[in-house]
Amino acid sequence: MKKRGLISVAAAAALAAASLVAIAPASNAAAKTITLAFQGPLTGEEASVGQDELAGMLYAVKLFNAKNKGKYVVKVVQADDQGDPAQSAKVAPGIASNKKIIGLVGAAYSGATIAALPYYKQTLLPMISPSATRVSITNPAAEGGAMGVPVFHRVPPTDKVQGPSLFKLATKGVSSPKVFVVDDQSAYGVGLVDYMKPSIPAGQSAGFDSVSDKTTDWSATISKIKTAAANVVIYTGYFPQAAPFFKQLRDSGYTGILAGGDGVLSPSFVTLAPASVLEGVRLTAGTVPLAEISAKLEADFKKQMGKASGVYAAESIDATNVFLSCVAKGVSTREAMLKCVKAYSGKSLTGSTIKFDAYGDVAGGVMNGFEVKGGVIKFTGPVK
Amino acid sequence: MIGNFLDQFWSLTFGGLSLGFIYILIALGYTMVYGVLRMINFANSEIFMVGTFATIIVVRDVFKFTQASEPATGFRLVLILATALIFSMLVSGVLSMLVEIVAYRRLRRMNSGVLAPLISAIGVSMVLAESVRILTDSRPVASPRAMEKKFIGQFFDAGIRIDNTIIVISALILFAALMTFVNRTRMGKAIRAVSMNPNAARLMGINIDGVVSATFLVGGLMTGAAGFFYVLKYENTASNIGFELGIAAFTAAILGGIGNIKGAFYGGLALGLLETYASFFLGTQWKAVTVFVVLVLILYTRPNGLFGEALTQTRA
């Protein structure tokens, strides 16, 4: 994989250079320049996740800059961690030591967040992640206490909430469920299964499988599912693998329920398999797609950013808006930003309250349910 | 476990066979070029990747299928599949020829040795993969379903699916056509001559550049066909699929004996089946480990692969 690493470094450098030029609007002598940063996978295998979140952030910044013309100019520095902890530890020191940066949206992934935390804690750089959902980052009961305190904050609820909710949603209305769970070997996928396990009643488990996220042929897993005579299959991974997996499973004659977590919830998911195959797929997420919040919002996003919004777009916009509201209050240092974020209380795009607790979590996170109907992901309300 | 395996044996075998035939066609791209130039064309994996996109372009953009479309039937289906197959083969074949002209030809004329073309190959591979990645926004791309995946028969407990059947039969036909080309035609003879002894071939008046171009074209055609079959079976692709499939096909070529056309055939089949069985027994996470353990064991006893090196040995 060395070859891809090399390209990515070059691409990242080019991207970073290009973005700095592209995003800065015509300079205005009176306007105050504020620099924020984004960290997530911008190149490599997971690039689409980071690019989607970055687009959400840039969208929020674009609206803010337009609204505050002459008063503030917000710039965004992009840090590409490829979703990889090792890469994250390489880019984090640079971001941490750049004092112009007073807030960071990210990191997108939990592993990368943990690798970057020591640098950001040392320099008190406030972080708000749109998608790092691993429980231990904000768990005071974890070894050594919550590692993210004081700089880490996040918008979405954690996997502790999602695991049991996903199981509940997947088995809803099934009289005698036999559940087969497949993870993608990522920290996210495995973690989600760990939090789901305690909520699986005795006799309802049909088995588990763990499959690399580079898998293209799923026939072995499918054979296991058939042998176990499962009638509910849950996949804890991301949409690029979920679509072909579900497709191959259906094509093999499986007629039971298919379900997945927020990694599967993406507008791209339904473009990756025939509508008839994905009909009825059940999904959970703390997020809501922009189009579900309002069609007008999605249309505007598409117009401004030149592409449809992705997963966690709403959370990225929410996270960015927390920083931006502080900027509008005149905040221009890391210390003031951290204080402002801690004291922040406001509404998210969906209308729920964003207010961080002492460990950086938003209280009362709710998992939402979704179902694919006629090739479209439909919001079915909170999972109860 | 064994009982479960026997229950699933035939359905695993059919899946493994059709995967194996896709490997065979890609492996041919590696093996043909190696036979003639003694060089590993690492760009072949990306030529395969481009072939998968060519198929999707035909289905999605030329025949206007969407994920909501009804699958085609009868003559229209045959027309769509044939167009997609031929288009993918041509795109990959021509691309493969261009890669040779741009990246390898001059190095070969300057007698650069083996390492410079190797780096050049990796470079071309990166350029192709990254260009497609930028064009597709790093997203996976799906092919709408043009053909309904019907079961057309039953073999013991396993259903026989139409796409797997088409892959196995068409790949066999393509393979037979390639064997005939190499063994029975003038150009095939020239390819074998250059493979045996390039200097003697040149002295006999064979146009080496022409032979090399033809080899890349034929290798590319086969690899492009693999791209079509891959999309037929899995219905999606991404800019980064070349790497994984390329490594697998390259392994298949080594397993059978690189440079040997028959070797690619048996190597591909063995690898497809081995991967599928190993995934079932040990879990998918052990697939690659099992494959390479077997490869090393085979190379211990037969260092040149199952069928030995060189294109020349394909003479019946």
Short mmCIF file of N, CA, C and O in Angstrom, two decimals, chain A residues 1 3-4 6-8 11 42-45 47-48 51-52 185 209-212 214-224 226-227 239-240 243-244 247-248 250-253 266 268 270-277 307-310, chain B residues 1 4 7-8 11-12 15-16 19 42 45-46 67-68 122 125-126 129-130 133 137-145 149 151 161 163 230 233-237 239-245 275-276 278-285 287:
data_model
loop_
_atom_site.label_atom_id
_atom_site.label_comp_id
_atom_site.label_asym_id
_atom_site.label_seq_id
_atom_site.Cartn_x
_atom_site.Cartn_y
_atom_site.Cartn_z
N MET A 1 0.83 -1.20 0.00
CA MET A 1 0.00 0.00 0.00
C MET A 1 0.87 1.26 0.00
O MET A 1 0.37 2.36 0.09
N LYS A 3 2.44 2.59 -2.35
CA LYS A 3 2.28 3.47 -3.50
C LYS A 3 1.14 4.46 -3.31
O LYS A 3 1.22 5.59 -3.68
N ARG A 4 0.08 3.97 -2.65
CA ARG A 4 -1.05 4.88 -2.46
C ARG A 4 -0.69 5.97 -1.47
O ARG A 4 -1.12 7.09 -1.57
N LEU A 6 2.14 7.42 -1.02
CA LEU A 6 2.93 8.44 -1.69
C LEU A 6 2.06 9.42 -2.45
O LEU A 6 2.21 10.63 -2.34
N ILE A 7 1.13 8.86 -3.22
CA ILE A 7 0.26 9.71 -4.04
C ILE A 7 -0.52 10.63 -3.12
O ILE A 7 -0.68 11.79 -3.40
N SER A 8 -1.00 10.01 -2.03
CA SER A 8 -1.87 10.77 -1.16
C SER A 8 -1.14 11.95 -0.58
O SER A 8 -1.72 13.03 -0.45
N ALA A 11 -1.00 14.47 -3.22
CA ALA A 11 -2.34 15.00 -3.47
C ALA A 11 -2.76 15.92 -2.33
O ALA A 11 -3.34 16.98 -2.54
N LEU A 42 -9.09 12.74 3.42
CA LEU A 42 -9.40 13.48 2.19
C LEU A 42 -8.88 12.75 0.96
O LEU A 42 -9.25 13.05 -0.17
N THR A 43 -7.96 11.82 1.19
CA THR A 43 -7.49 10.97 0.08
C THR A 43 -7.48 9.54 0.61
O THR A 43 -7.68 9.31 1.79
N GLY A 44 -7.23 8.62 -0.31
CA GLY A 44 -7.16 7.22 0.10
C GLY A 44 -8.52 6.56 0.08
O GLY A 44 -9.50 7.12 -0.42
N GLU A 45 -8.58 5.38 0.66
CA GLU A 45 -9.77 4.53 0.59
C GLU A 45 -11.02 5.19 1.17
O GLU A 45 -12.12 4.99 0.69
N ALA A 47 -11.65 8.36 1.47
CA ALA A 47 -11.71 9.77 1.10
C ALA A 47 -13.13 10.32 1.03
O ALA A 47 -13.37 11.47 1.38
N SER A 48 -14.07 9.50 0.59
CA SER A 48 -15.41 10.06 0.38
C SER A 48 -16.03 10.54 1.70
O SER A 48 -16.73 11.55 1.73
N GLN A 51 -14.28 13.89 2.47
CA GLN A 51 -14.65 14.92 1.48
C GLN A 51 -16.09 15.39 1.72
O GLN A 51 -16.39 16.57 1.56
N ASP A 52 -16.97 14.46 2.08
CA ASP A 52 -18.36 14.83 2.36
C ASP A 52 -18.47 15.74 3.58
O ASP A 52 -19.23 16.70 3.58
N GLN A 185 -14.41 -5.33 10.31
CA GLN A 185 -13.09 -5.36 10.95
C GLN A 185 -12.54 -3.99 11.28
O GLN A 185 -11.41 -3.86 11.73
N ASP A 209 -19.77 -12.81 11.83
CA ASP A 209 -18.64 -12.95 10.91
C ASP A 209 -17.95 -11.59 10.84
O ASP A 209 -18.57 -10.56 11.08
N SER A 210 -16.66 -11.64 10.55
CA SER A 210 -15.87 -10.43 10.49
C SER A 210 -15.15 -10.45 9.15
O SER A 210 -14.37 -11.35 8.88
N VAL A 211 -15.44 -9.47 8.32
CA VAL A 211 -14.99 -9.52 6.93
C VAL A 211 -14.27 -8.22 6.57
O VAL A 211 -14.79 -7.14 6.86
N SER A 212 -13.09 -8.32 5.96
CA SER A 212 -12.31 -7.14 5.60
C SER A 212 -13.14 -6.18 4.75
O SER A 212 -13.96 -6.58 3.93
N LYS A 214 -12.25 -4.69 2.34
CA LYS A 214 -11.83 -4.71 0.94
C LYS A 214 -12.46 -5.88 0.20
O LYS A 214 -12.13 -6.16 -0.95
N THR A 215 -13.38 -6.56 0.87
CA THR A 215 -14.00 -7.74 0.27
C THR A 215 -14.89 -7.37 -0.91
O THR A 215 -15.66 -6.42 -0.84
N THR A 216 -14.78 -8.12 -1.99
CA THR A 216 -15.70 -7.91 -3.11
C THR A 216 -16.60 -9.13 -3.30
O THR A 216 -17.69 -9.02 -3.81
N ASP A 217 -16.09 -10.29 -2.90
CA ASP A 217 -16.89 -11.51 -3.07
C ASP A 217 -17.31 -12.01 -1.69
O ASP A 217 -16.47 -12.34 -0.86
N TRP A 218 -18.62 -12.08 -1.48
CA TRP A 218 -19.14 -12.38 -0.16
C TRP A 218 -19.67 -13.80 -0.05
O TRP A 218 -20.38 -14.13 0.90
N SER A 219 -19.35 -14.65 -1.01
CA SER A 219 -20.02 -15.96 -1.04
C SER A 219 -19.78 -16.79 0.22
O SER A 219 -20.67 -17.52 0.65
N ALA A 220 -18.60 -16.66 0.84
CA ALA A 220 -18.34 -17.47 2.03
C ALA A 220 -19.24 -17.03 3.20
O ALA A 220 -19.83 -17.87 3.88
N THR A 221 -19.34 -15.71 3.40
CA THR A 221 -20.21 -15.21 4.46
C THR A 221 -21.66 -15.60 4.19
O THR A 221 -22.40 -16.00 5.10
N ILE A 222 -22.06 -15.50 2.93
CA ILE A 222 -23.43 -15.84 2.56
C ILE A 222 -23.71 -17.31 2.86
O ILE A 222 -24.78 -17.66 3.39
N SER A 223 -22.74 -18.17 2.59
CA SER A 223 -22.92 -19.59 2.90
C SER A 223 -23.13 -19.79 4.39
O SER A 223 -23.95 -20.61 4.81
N LYS A 224 -22.37 -19.03 5.20
CA LYS A 224 -22.52 -19.16 6.66
C LYS A 224 -23.91 -18.72 7.10
O LYS A 224 -24.53 -19.34 7.96
N LYS A 226 -26.62 -18.78 5.39
CA LYS A 226 -27.62 -19.77 4.98
C LYS A 226 -27.57 -21.01 5.87
O LYS A 226 -28.60 -21.56 6.23
N THR A 227 -26.35 -21.41 6.21
CA THR A 227 -26.21 -22.56 7.09
C THR A 227 -26.86 -22.30 8.43
O THR A 227 -27.48 -23.18 9.03
N PHE A 239 -21.16 1.99 3.69
CA PHE A 239 -22.02 1.73 2.54
C PHE A 239 -21.33 1.14 1.31
O PHE A 239 -21.95 0.35 0.60
N PRO A 240 -20.05 1.49 1.02
CA PRO A 240 -19.48 0.92 -0.21
C PRO A 240 -19.44 -0.61 -0.19
O PRO A 240 -19.49 -1.25 -1.23
N ALA A 243 -23.63 -2.25 0.18
CA ALA A 243 -24.47 -2.41 -1.01
C ALA A 243 -24.16 -3.71 -1.77
O ALA A 243 -25.06 -4.51 -2.03
N PRO A 244 -22.88 -3.96 -2.11
CA PRO A 244 -22.61 -5.24 -2.79
C PRO A 244 -22.91 -6.46 -1.92
O PRO A 244 -23.37 -7.48 -2.44
N LYS A 247 -26.61 -7.00 -1.94
CA LYS A 247 -27.00 -7.41 -3.29
C LYS A 247 -26.69 -8.89 -3.50
O LYS A 247 -27.54 -9.67 -3.95
N GLN A 248 -25.46 -9.28 -3.13
CA GLN A 248 -25.08 -10.69 -3.33
C GLN A 248 -25.91 -11.61 -2.44
O GLN A 248 -26.25 -12.72 -2.82
N ARG A 250 -29.07 -11.07 -1.36
CA ARG A 250 -30.41 -11.18 -1.95
C ARG A 250 -30.36 -12.08 -3.20
O ARG A 250 -31.26 -12.91 -3.40
N ASP A 251 -29.34 -11.89 -4.02
CA ASP A 251 -29.24 -12.68 -5.25
C ASP A 251 -29.08 -14.17 -4.95
O ASP A 251 -29.36 -15.02 -5.78
N SER A 252 -28.59 -14.48 -3.76
CA SER A 252 -28.41 -15.89 -3.42
C SER A 252 -29.71 -16.51 -2.94
O SER A 252 -29.77 -17.69 -2.63
N GLY A 253 -30.77 -15.70 -2.85
CA GLY A 253 -32.07 -16.23 -2.47
C GLY A 253 -32.50 -15.89 -1.06
O GLY A 253 -33.55 -16.31 -0.61
N SER A 266 -26.04 6.63 3.57
CA SER A 266 -25.46 7.64 2.70
C SER A 266 -26.33 7.74 1.47
O SER A 266 -26.85 6.72 1.00
N SER A 268 -25.37 7.86 -1.33
CA SER A 268 -24.76 7.02 -2.37
C SER A 268 -25.18 5.56 -2.23
O SER A 268 -25.11 4.81 -3.20
N VAL A 270 -27.99 4.00 -2.00
CA VAL A 270 -29.07 3.52 -2.87
C VAL A 270 -28.70 3.58 -4.36
O VAL A 270 -29.43 3.06 -5.19
N THR A 271 -27.57 4.25 -4.67
CA THR A 271 -27.17 4.25 -6.08
C THR A 271 -26.31 3.04 -6.40
O THR A 271 -25.93 2.82 -7.53
N LEU A 272 -25.99 2.25 -5.38
CA LEU A 272 -25.04 1.16 -5.58
C LEU A 272 -25.69 -0.20 -5.77
O LEU A 272 -25.01 -1.20 -5.93
N ALA A 273 -27.01 -0.26 -5.69
CA ALA A 273 -27.69 -1.54 -5.90
C ALA A 273 -29.09 -1.26 -6.41
O ALA A 273 -29.64 -0.18 -6.16
N PRO A 274 -29.67 -2.21 -7.14
CA PRO A 274 -31.02 -2.00 -7.67
C PRO A 274 -32.02 -1.74 -6.54
O PRO A 274 -31.90 -2.31 -5.45
N ALA A 275 -32.98 -0.89 -6.84
CA ALA A 275 -33.97 -0.52 -5.84
C ALA A 275 -34.67 -1.75 -5.28
O ALA A 275 -34.94 -1.84 -4.08
N SER A 276 -34.95 -2.74 -6.14
CA SER A 276 -35.67 -3.92 -5.69
C SER A 276 -34.87 -4.71 -4.66
O SER A 276 -35.42 -5.31 -3.74
N VAL A 277 -33.54 -4.68 -4.79
CA VAL A 277 -32.69 -5.42 -3.86
C VAL A 277 -32.65 -4.74 -2.49
O VAL A 277 -32.68 -5.39 -1.45
N LYS A 307 -22.11 19.45 -5.51
CA LYS A 307 -22.36 18.02 -5.38
C LYS A 307 -23.37 17.76 -4.27
O LYS A 307 -23.58 18.62 -3.41
N ALA A 308 -23.98 16.59 -4.30
CA ALA A 308 -24.98 16.27 -3.29
C ALA A 308 -24.30 16.12 -1.93
O ALA A 308 -23.12 15.80 -1.86
N SER A 309 -25.05 16.32 -0.87
CA SER A 309 -24.48 16.18 0.46
C SER A 309 -24.29 14.71 0.78
O SER A 309 -25.00 13.85 0.25
N GLY A 310 -23.32 14.43 1.65
CA GLY A 310 -23.05 13.04 2.01
C GLY A 310 -23.48 12.77 3.44
O GLY A 310 -24.20 13.55 4.04
N MET B 1 -18.82 -28.42 11.12
CA MET B 1 -18.23 -27.55 10.08
C MET B 1 -18.16 -28.28 8.74
O MET B 1 -18.54 -27.75 7.71
N ASN B 4 -21.56 -28.67 7.31
CA ASN B 4 -21.99 -27.42 6.71
C ASN B 4 -21.31 -27.18 5.37
O ASN B 4 -21.91 -26.70 4.43
N ASP B 7 -22.87 -29.21 2.74
CA ASP B 7 -24.15 -28.61 2.36
C ASP B 7 -23.96 -27.50 1.35
O ASP B 7 -24.73 -27.32 0.41
N GLN B 8 -22.92 -26.70 1.59
CA GLN B 8 -22.72 -25.50 0.77
C GLN B 8 -21.71 -25.75 -0.35
O GLN B 8 -21.39 -24.83 -1.10
N SER B 11 -22.59 -24.65 -4.04
CA SER B 11 -22.80 -23.21 -4.27
C SER B 11 -21.49 -22.45 -4.09
O SER B 11 -21.21 -21.50 -4.82
N LEU B 12 -20.64 -22.90 -3.15
CA LEU B 12 -19.32 -22.29 -3.02
C LEU B 12 -18.50 -22.53 -4.28
O LEU B 12 -17.81 -21.65 -4.79
N GLY B 15 -19.57 -20.27 -7.19
CA GLY B 15 -19.08 -18.92 -6.95
C GLY B 15 -17.58 -18.84 -7.21
O GLY B 15 -17.10 -17.92 -7.87
N GLY B 16 -16.84 -19.81 -6.69
CA GLY B 16 -15.39 -19.84 -6.85
C GLY B 16 -14.97 -19.98 -8.29
O GLY B 16 -14.00 -19.37 -8.75
N LEU B 19 -15.45 -16.66 -10.16
CA LEU B 19 -14.38 -15.75 -9.73
C LEU B 19 -13.06 -16.18 -10.37
O LEU B 19 -12.28 -15.36 -10.86
N PHE B 42 2.66 -3.98 -14.35
CA PHE B 42 1.83 -3.69 -13.17
C PHE B 42 0.62 -2.84 -13.50
O PHE B 42 -0.34 -2.79 -12.75
N SER B 45 -3.50 -4.12 -13.76
CA SER B 45 -4.61 -4.07 -12.78
C SER B 45 -5.49 -2.85 -13.05
O SER B 45 -6.71 -2.91 -12.91
N GLU B 46 -4.88 -1.75 -13.45
CA GLU B 46 -5.67 -0.54 -13.71
C GLU B 46 -6.36 -0.63 -15.07
O GLU B 46 -7.41 -0.02 -15.29
N GLN B 67 -31.02 2.43 -11.43
CA GLN B 67 -31.25 1.41 -10.42
C GLN B 67 -32.73 1.05 -10.34
O GLN B 67 -33.11 0.03 -9.78
N ALA B 68 -33.58 1.92 -10.88
CA ALA B 68 -35.01 1.64 -10.81
C ALA B 68 -35.53 0.93 -12.07
O ALA B 68 -36.69 0.54 -12.13
N ILE B 122 4.61 0.92 -12.50
CA ILE B 122 3.95 1.35 -11.26
C ILE B 122 3.45 2.78 -11.39
O ILE B 122 2.35 3.12 -10.95
N SER B 125 0.32 2.86 -13.45
CA SER B 125 -0.74 2.31 -12.63
C SER B 125 -1.31 3.38 -11.69
O SER B 125 -2.51 3.55 -11.56
N MET B 126 -0.40 4.15 -11.07
CA MET B 126 -0.85 5.22 -10.17
C MET B 126 -1.59 6.30 -10.92
O MET B 126 -2.63 6.79 -10.46
N ALA B 129 -5.10 5.03 -11.76
CA ALA B 129 -5.97 4.88 -10.60
C ALA B 129 -6.37 6.24 -10.03
O ALA B 129 -7.53 6.48 -9.71
N GLU B 130 -5.39 7.15 -9.94
CA GLU B 130 -5.70 8.46 -9.36
C GLU B 130 -6.58 9.29 -10.29
O GLU B 130 -7.45 10.02 -9.84
N ARG B 133 -9.93 8.06 -9.79
CA ARG B 133 -10.39 8.44 -8.46
C ARG B 133 -10.89 9.88 -8.46
O ARG B 133 -11.95 10.19 -7.90
N ASP B 137 -14.72 11.13 -7.87
CA ASP B 137 -14.88 11.71 -6.54
C ASP B 137 -14.62 10.69 -5.44
O ASP B 137 -15.24 10.75 -4.38
N SER B 138 -13.76 9.74 -5.67
CA SER B 138 -13.39 8.67 -4.72
C SER B 138 -14.55 7.76 -4.36
O SER B 138 -14.50 7.05 -3.38
N ARG B 139 -15.64 7.83 -5.10
CA ARG B 139 -16.81 7.04 -4.72
C ARG B 139 -16.88 5.75 -5.50
O ARG B 139 -16.47 5.68 -6.65
N PRO B 140 -17.45 4.71 -4.88
CA PRO B 140 -17.71 3.51 -5.66
C PRO B 140 -18.82 3.81 -6.68
O PRO B 140 -19.66 4.67 -6.44
N VAL B 141 -18.78 3.15 -7.80
CA VAL B 141 -19.78 3.38 -8.84
C VAL B 141 -20.48 2.06 -9.11
O VAL B 141 -19.83 1.03 -9.26
N ALA B 142 -21.80 2.10 -9.16
CA ALA B 142 -22.53 0.86 -9.37
C ALA B 142 -23.05 0.78 -10.78
O ALA B 142 -23.34 1.80 -11.40
N SER B 143 -23.17 -0.43 -11.28
CA SER B 143 -23.82 -0.63 -12.56
C SER B 143 -25.27 -0.97 -12.29
O SER B 143 -25.56 -1.85 -11.51
N PRO B 144 -26.18 -0.25 -12.95
CA PRO B 144 -27.58 -0.65 -12.83
C PRO B 144 -27.74 -2.08 -13.34
O PRO B 144 -26.93 -2.55 -14.15
N ARG B 145 -28.78 -2.74 -12.89
CA ARG B 145 -28.95 -4.14 -13.25
C ARG B 145 -29.60 -4.27 -14.62
O ARG B 145 -30.77 -3.93 -14.79
N LYS B 149 -30.88 -11.58 -12.19
CA LYS B 149 -30.00 -12.69 -11.78
C LYS B 149 -30.84 -13.92 -11.45
O LYS B 149 -31.06 -14.24 -10.29
N PHE B 151 -32.06 -17.90 -11.32
CA PHE B 151 -31.49 -19.24 -11.20
C PHE B 151 -32.00 -20.05 -12.40
O PHE B 151 -33.19 -20.08 -12.66
N ARG B 161 -26.77 -19.89 -11.16
CA ARG B 161 -27.25 -18.58 -11.54
C ARG B 161 -26.78 -18.22 -12.93
O ARG B 161 -25.67 -18.55 -13.34
N ASP B 163 -25.74 -15.43 -14.35
CA ASP B 163 -24.53 -14.63 -14.58
C ASP B 163 -23.27 -15.48 -14.45
O ASP B 163 -22.34 -15.38 -15.27
N TYR B 230 -16.64 -9.01 -14.37
CA TYR B 230 -16.64 -8.57 -12.98
C TYR B 230 -17.89 -7.75 -12.69
O TYR B 230 -18.59 -7.95 -11.69
N LYS B 233 -21.05 -9.80 -12.64
CA LYS B 233 -21.20 -10.58 -11.41
C LYS B 233 -21.47 -9.70 -10.19
O LYS B 233 -22.38 -9.94 -9.43
N TYR B 234 -20.65 -8.66 -10.02
CA TYR B 234 -20.73 -7.87 -8.79
C TYR B 234 -21.46 -6.55 -8.95
O TYR B 234 -21.80 -5.89 -7.96
N GLU B 235 -21.64 -6.09 -10.16
CA GLU B 235 -22.41 -4.88 -10.46
C GLU B 235 -21.88 -3.61 -9.81
O GLU B 235 -22.62 -2.66 -9.64
N ASN B 236 -20.62 -3.59 -9.42
CA ASN B 236 -20.08 -2.29 -9.04
C ASN B 236 -18.56 -2.28 -9.16
O ASN B 236 -17.93 -3.31 -9.34
N THR B 237 -18.00 -1.09 -9.09
CA THR B 237 -16.57 -0.94 -9.22
C THR B 237 -16.16 0.32 -8.48
O THR B 237 -17.00 1.04 -7.96
N SER B 239 -12.41 3.17 -8.13
CA SER B 239 -11.09 3.45 -8.72
C SER B 239 -10.01 2.58 -8.09
O SER B 239 -8.94 2.42 -8.65
N ASN B 240 -10.27 2.00 -6.92
CA ASN B 240 -9.20 1.26 -6.24
C ASN B 240 -9.35 -0.26 -6.32
O ASN B 240 -8.64 -0.98 -5.63
N ILE B 241 -10.26 -0.77 -7.14
CA ILE B 241 -10.43 -2.22 -7.14
C ILE B 241 -9.29 -2.94 -7.87
O ILE B 241 -9.07 -4.12 -7.67
N GLY B 242 -8.59 -2.20 -8.75
CA GLY B 242 -7.54 -2.84 -9.54
C GLY B 242 -6.48 -3.48 -8.67
O GLY B 242 -6.00 -4.58 -8.96
N PHE B 243 -6.13 -2.81 -7.59
CA PHE B 243 -5.05 -3.28 -6.74
C PHE B 243 -5.30 -4.70 -6.24
O PHE B 243 -4.50 -5.61 -6.48
N GLU B 244 -6.43 -4.88 -5.59
CA GLU B 244 -6.75 -6.18 -4.99
C GLU B 244 -6.87 -7.28 -6.05
O GLU B 244 -6.27 -8.34 -5.95
N LEU B 245 -7.69 -7.00 -7.09
CA LEU B 245 -7.89 -8.00 -8.14
C LEU B 245 -6.59 -8.25 -8.90
O LEU B 245 -6.30 -9.38 -9.29
N GLU B 275 -9.66 -19.51 -2.60
CA GLU B 275 -10.10 -18.34 -1.84
C GLU B 275 -11.49 -18.57 -1.25
O GLU B 275 -11.75 -18.26 -0.09
N THR B 276 -12.38 -19.13 -2.08
CA THR B 276 -13.76 -19.31 -1.62
C THR B 276 -13.85 -20.35 -0.51
O THR B 276 -14.51 -20.14 0.51
N ALA B 278 -11.39 -21.34 1.49
CA ALA B 278 -10.67 -20.87 2.69
C ALA B 278 -11.52 -19.88 3.46
O ALA B 278 -11.55 -19.90 4.69
N SER B 279 -12.22 -19.00 2.73
CA SER B 279 -13.07 -18.02 3.41
C SER B 279 -14.14 -18.71 4.22
O SER B 279 -14.50 -18.27 5.30
N PHE B 280 -14.67 -19.81 3.69
CA PHE B 280 -15.74 -20.51 4.39
C PHE B 280 -15.22 -21.20 5.64
O PHE B 280 -15.78 -21.09 6.72
N PHE B 281 -14.10 -21.88 5.50
CA PHE B 281 -13.57 -22.66 6.62
C PHE B 281 -12.97 -21.79 7.71
O PHE B 281 -13.24 -21.99 8.89
N LEU B 282 -12.14 -20.83 7.30
CA LEU B 282 -11.35 -20.11 8.29
C LEU B 282 -11.87 -18.71 8.55
O LEU B 282 -11.38 -18.02 9.42
N GLY B 283 -12.86 -18.28 7.79
CA GLY B 283 -13.32 -16.90 7.91
C GLY B 283 -12.65 -16.08 6.82
O GLY B 283 -11.50 -16.32 6.47
N THR B 284 -13.40 -15.10 6.31
CA THR B 284 -12.90 -14.31 5.19
C THR B 284 -11.59 -13.60 5.52
O THR B 284 -10.77 -13.35 4.64
N GLN B 285 -11.39 -13.29 6.81
CA GLN B 285 -10.17 -12.56 7.16
C GLN B 285 -8.90 -13.38 6.92
O GLN B 285 -7.81 -12.85 6.84
N LYS B 287 -8.47 -15.36 4.24
CA LYS B 287 -8.40 -15.70 2.83
C LYS B 287 -6.99 -15.48 2.25
O LYS B 287 -6.38 -16.40 1.71
#
